[in-house]
Amino acid sequence: MSERATGAPAPRALPAEEGGGGRASVTFIGMPRSFRENAAEAVRNDQLGRNLRKATHTIRGKRARVVEELPDWAELREAGRAIKDHTLRHLDRYLLQLEEAVTRAGGHVHWAADAAEANRIVTGLVQATGESDVVKVKSMATQEIGLNEHLAAHGVTAYETDLAELIVQLGDDWPSHILVPAIHRNRAEIRRIFRDRMASWGRPAPEGLSDEPAALAEAARLHLRERFLSSKVAISGANFMVAETGTMVVVESEGNGRMCLTLPETLISVVGIEKVLPTWRDLEVFLQLLPRSSTGERMNPYTSMWTGAVEGQEFHLVLLDNGRTGVLADEVGRQALRCIRCSACLNVCPVYERAGGHAYGSVYPGPIGAILTPQLRGMGSELDNSLPYASSLCGACLEVCPVAIDIPEVLVELRARARHPRSERAAMRAAGWLLGDQARLARAQRLATRLRRLVPRRLPGPGSAWTDTRDLPEIPEESFRDWWKRS
Amino acid sequence: MSTREEVLGRIRRAVEGAPEVPEAEIPRAYRTEVPCDDLAGLLAERVADYRAIVHVVPSARVAATLAGLVEGKRIAVPDGLPAEWAGPVSQAAATVLADPARDELDTVDAVLTGCAVAVAVTGTIVLDAGPGQGRRELTLVPDHHLCVVRAGQIVAGVPEAIARLSPDSPLTWISGPSATSDIELDRVEGVHGPRTLEVVIAV
Ligand code: SF4
């Protein structure tokens, strides 16, 4: 099997536009096509399908169990939604408060309007230390801006330290899931990547490496150990920032986050402006919502919190806009900024499960990607234009979202704005009609599911215009509600 | 115009006319206190769920328990470890390094600390770099973390823990040993952080 046989796209990013304003951000090369064409390729790939199905179903079950344990889940979710909405409404005030608190605690705050500016700032900060290597904690914001590529172009090597990110980096590949970026790789593939590629990035894989997950994790530990202990500069993101106190919060599992946040002399955190929370107390909500939604654990193994420069470290915070204020201006779309990147919506999405993460052509795959990417990047390309159609509007994403983002609502709104053929517009109207009435939606889905067995991949009525041009089954085999009741 | 002003200006224009969500109206109907009559028992159960090693012992037996656990080993300890533990531990261990430098930390068998708060419902211990806990790297570099929780440090849920903690010092929330599920979603304990977490709960 070739290295690309999992349907992974070619391993290069279009460099983020230099200089120009606007919304520079990385598009995955190898997928200038529409979501449908990308997805069709993934659907044909059995290995990818099996990896994805196993992974998403496992994590889905875990999430459901730990969410059920909390009798006040609905109340936490309601609080989470309201805190985020309140913060976004007063985002200017909270960012200023955050800046003041971080500065008071000895940190430095930088503002970046777009990817190019953020990359310039970070690269300048790294160059000022005189170092040419940096360690990185998994961060979606830095992937979004193509930071590693920019650093490389300026002679700085960024070493990813999260196990999945390491697999992706060594495999010259793209992440395909928010939480488990190498979800499309199975153990045999990972073993091969480690065996073939570790040596060119540092310590080689141990002799006779097996494909046992424990052995592979041990290989990663050995590979990165020396680098952690000797690195002088680290780059991270953050899950939350507290305006009131200037505290940064990073949630992780492996300890690579703690290594990067604790050991280096200089720490640079690149964080989207929407990640701010007003008060220290707000963490009591989000530290319950995130781990249970994300890994399906009562709590993730490690959460680090720090305020400004601590234990002699130099700390820089880069606040990133890169299209977020454009999303904020959108009455319907702005709710996407509540997202805490838990990935629960990916794991329940019948379209994601079939299409895989790469089809979305962005660091934000799945339902959240389908609404966030076109808003962040604009709908100029065929791919971004087609993303709002990467959904059956079944509503599973909304039901699991810990901050109650109405993803179907935003999808329908974006479809109305996309430049798309007449057939898609007709289908869009059908979806809007379906969405207008929950009972009708359930009925129509059940009907479509039943029909699907007889006439695969065809919707009755106005839906057929859309399905005729799609070979992705956009109606789940089982309607979401039936599936939910059963499982 | 600076980028800061530009971004702030964009935000102000973006939210102009958006519906208000007053702070006072944020619904906080979730539980801020979880009733629990056996905090130590629940904590022990939940920590063990993460495949950490748990000992529940009477306070009077903590020192002896620790001595047994560190016997013959090379141990790192933070400054400010309570004298009633430090004494027996230094007698039992082969070597005790007080607040050692990083390269020495990588050579110890285990590190012994206290904690600031423990959360029973989630099986979490929280370190705040206070006395008896040390700098963050002290509990990160060694492969085995031995942590003592006193009964009075245990709270039921996350809100109670947040209320007790202060963000003025760096905090590390620890729930089980270092772990990953990155390979086929199979949970593996032990990647970069301590691969063994051993918690002694004093009741
Ligand atoms: S949209 Fe909701 S469910 Fe999806 S990643 Fe964001 S917070 Fe999680």
Short mmCIF file of C-alpha atoms in Angstrom, two decimals, chain A residues 54-55 59 69-72 75-76 78-79 82-83 85-86 88-92 94-96 99 111-113 117 161-164 180 186-187 190 213-214 216-218 220-221 224-225 228-229 245 247 253-256 258-259 261-263 280-285 287-288 292 297-305 307 310-311 313 321 325 328-329 334, chain B residues 3-4 6-8 10-23 25-32 45-46 49-50 102 106 121-124 127 129 134-137 139-143 145 158-163 165-188 190-195:
data_model
loop_
_atom_site.label_atom_id
_atom_site.label_comp_id
_atom_site.label_asym_id
_atom_site.label_seq_id
_atom_site.Cartn_x
_atom_site.Cartn_y
_atom_site.Cartn_z
CA LYS A 54 -14.13 2.30 14.74
CA ALA A 55 -12.72 5.48 16.23
CA ILE A 59 -15.48 7.82 21.38
CA GLU A 69 -23.30 10.82 34.68
CA LEU A 70 -23.92 14.53 35.18
CA PRO A 71 -27.53 15.29 36.08
CA ASP A 72 -26.93 18.98 35.36
CA GLU A 75 -27.70 23.45 32.73
CA LEU A 76 -23.94 23.42 32.15
CA GLU A 78 -26.93 26.46 28.80
CA ALA A 79 -24.42 28.32 30.96
CA ALA A 82 -24.67 32.10 27.50
CA ILE A 83 -21.15 32.82 28.79
CA ASP A 85 -22.55 34.77 23.80
CA HIS A 86 -22.04 37.37 26.48
CA LEU A 88 -18.58 37.68 22.16
CA ARG A 89 -20.98 40.61 22.55
CA HIS A 90 -18.36 42.43 24.63
CA LEU A 91 -15.26 40.93 23.05
CA ASP A 92 -13.44 44.27 22.83
CA TYR A 94 -12.69 41.41 27.55
CA LEU A 95 -9.68 41.39 25.25
CA LEU A 96 -8.52 44.69 26.72
CA GLU A 99 -4.27 42.25 27.79
CA TRP A 111 -2.21 41.52 18.14
CA ALA A 112 -2.38 39.87 14.73
CA ALA A 113 -5.01 40.89 12.18
CA GLU A 117 0.92 39.12 10.62
CA THR A 161 5.05 16.84 20.10
CA ASP A 162 1.49 15.59 20.37
CA LEU A 163 1.57 11.90 19.41
CA ALA A 164 -1.01 12.29 16.67
CA VAL A 180 -7.28 12.76 17.11
CA ASN A 186 -4.12 2.53 11.86
CA ARG A 187 -1.39 0.99 13.99
CA ILE A 190 1.87 4.35 12.25
CA PRO A 213 -0.11 1.11 20.75
CA ALA A 214 1.95 0.96 23.97
CA LEU A 216 4.37 3.08 19.56
CA ALA A 217 3.73 5.51 22.44
CA GLU A 218 7.02 4.44 24.03
CA ALA A 220 7.34 8.63 20.71
CA ARG A 221 8.41 9.17 24.31
CA LEU A 224 11.00 13.44 21.97
CA ARG A 225 12.50 13.14 25.45
CA PHE A 228 11.88 18.46 25.49
CA LEU A 229 14.71 18.67 27.98
CA THR A 245 -6.98 37.20 35.77
CA THR A 247 -4.78 33.12 33.03
CA SER A 253 -3.53 14.15 27.74
CA GLU A 254 0.02 13.08 27.08
CA GLY A 255 2.14 15.50 29.05
CA ASN A 256 3.76 16.92 25.93
CA ARG A 258 3.21 20.27 30.20
CA MET A 259 6.70 19.67 28.78
CA LEU A 261 4.65 24.90 28.67
CA THR A 262 7.01 24.29 31.56
CA LEU A 263 10.53 23.55 30.40
CA TRP A 280 -12.04 32.73 36.65
CA ARG A 281 -15.30 31.21 37.81
CA ASP A 282 -16.36 30.53 34.21
CA LEU A 283 -13.80 27.75 34.11
CA GLU A 284 -16.04 25.73 36.44
CA VAL A 285 -18.41 25.37 33.48
CA LEU A 287 -13.71 22.33 32.58
CA GLN A 288 -16.78 20.15 32.89
CA ARG A 292 -16.55 14.98 28.72
CA GLU A 297 -13.42 11.27 30.12
CA ARG A 298 -14.52 12.82 33.40
CA MET A 299 -11.36 14.88 33.15
CA ASN A 300 -8.45 14.85 30.74
CA PRO A 301 -5.12 13.73 32.25
CA TYR A 302 -3.49 17.18 32.39
CA THR A 303 -4.72 20.74 32.49
CA SER A 304 -2.14 23.51 32.83
CA MET A 305 -3.02 27.03 33.94
CA THR A 307 -0.78 33.64 34.45
CA VAL A 310 5.96 32.22 35.62
CA GLU A 311 8.96 30.40 37.05
CA GLN A 313 9.89 32.05 31.79
CA ASP A 321 -8.17 37.63 14.38
CA THR A 325 -14.24 39.45 13.37
CA LEU A 328 -18.59 37.90 14.51
CA ALA A 329 -20.34 40.36 12.24
CA ARG A 334 -21.37 34.22 14.74
CA THR B 3 -3.35 46.29 14.56
CA ARG B 4 -4.74 46.39 18.08
CA GLU B 6 -7.88 47.81 13.91
CA VAL B 7 -9.01 44.53 15.49
CA LEU B 8 -10.86 46.29 18.30
CA ARG B 10 -13.62 45.49 13.67
CA ILE B 11 -15.06 43.87 16.80
CA ARG B 12 -17.04 46.98 17.73
CA ARG B 13 -18.48 47.28 14.25
CA ALA B 14 -19.25 43.55 14.17
CA VAL B 15 -21.31 43.48 17.36
CA GLU B 16 -23.08 46.77 16.83
CA GLY B 17 -26.77 46.14 17.24
CA ALA B 18 -26.27 42.50 18.26
CA PRO B 19 -28.61 41.29 20.98
CA GLU B 20 -27.43 41.93 24.54
CA VAL B 21 -26.68 38.97 26.77
CA PRO B 22 -26.36 40.65 30.16
CA GLU B 23 -23.86 39.11 32.53
CA GLU B 25 -28.68 36.84 33.04
CA ILE B 26 -26.17 34.06 32.44
CA PRO B 27 -28.05 31.04 33.76
CA ARG B 28 -26.02 29.21 36.38
CA ALA B 29 -28.52 26.57 37.33
CA TYR B 30 -25.86 23.83 37.33
CA ARG B 31 -24.66 22.35 40.57
CA THR B 32 -22.03 24.41 42.36
CA GLU B 45 -12.57 5.09 43.08
CA ARG B 46 -12.31 7.79 40.41
CA ASP B 49 -10.52 4.45 37.16
CA TYR B 50 -7.64 6.15 35.35
CA ARG B 102 16.46 19.24 35.69
CA ASP B 106 15.63 12.74 34.91
CA VAL B 121 -16.08 13.47 41.14
CA THR B 122 -13.43 13.69 38.43
CA GLY B 123 -10.58 11.91 40.24
CA THR B 124 -8.31 14.91 39.88
CA LEU B 127 -0.93 21.18 42.33
CA ALA B 129 3.43 25.00 43.18
CA GLY B 134 7.51 22.33 44.03
CA ARG B 135 8.15 23.83 40.60
CA ARG B 136 6.07 22.35 37.80
CA GLU B 137 8.91 20.36 36.25
CA THR B 139 6.31 16.46 39.00
CA LEU B 140 6.72 16.24 35.24
CA VAL B 141 10.16 14.89 34.41
CA PRO B 142 10.28 11.86 36.77
CA ASP B 143 8.49 8.76 35.53
CA HIS B 145 4.68 10.66 40.79
CA VAL B 158 -15.05 21.13 39.75
CA PRO B 159 -16.87 24.33 40.90
CA GLU B 160 -15.73 23.80 44.50
CA ALA B 161 -12.16 23.30 43.30
CA ILE B 162 -12.21 26.48 41.20
CA ALA B 163 -13.52 28.39 44.21
CA LEU B 165 -7.83 27.74 43.88
CA SER B 166 -6.09 30.95 42.92
CA PRO B 167 -4.70 31.63 39.46
CA ASP B 168 -1.85 33.64 40.98
CA SER B 169 0.37 30.59 40.93
CA PRO B 170 0.66 28.10 38.08
CA LEU B 171 -1.76 25.18 38.44
CA THR B 172 -1.48 21.63 37.19
CA TRP B 173 -4.61 19.49 37.22
CA ILE B 174 -3.71 15.82 37.11
CA SER B 175 -6.23 13.06 36.38
CA GLY B 176 -4.41 9.78 36.20
CA PRO B 177 -1.10 9.05 34.54
CA SER B 178 -0.07 10.55 31.22
CA ALA B 179 -2.15 8.88 28.52
CA THR B 180 -2.96 8.91 24.85
CA SER B 181 -5.74 7.55 22.72
CA ASP B 182 -4.19 8.69 19.48
CA ILE B 183 -3.65 5.22 18.08
CA GLU B 184 -6.99 3.74 17.05
CA LEU B 185 -8.54 5.32 20.13
CA ASP B 186 -6.89 2.64 22.30
CA ARG B 187 -6.01 4.22 25.62
CA VAL B 188 -2.33 3.80 26.49
CA GLY B 190 2.25 6.78 29.76
CA VAL B 191 3.57 9.02 27.05
CA HIS B 192 5.58 12.05 28.13
CA GLY B 193 4.40 12.73 31.66
CA PRO B 194 4.88 10.32 34.58
CA ARG B 195 3.78 6.89 33.49
#
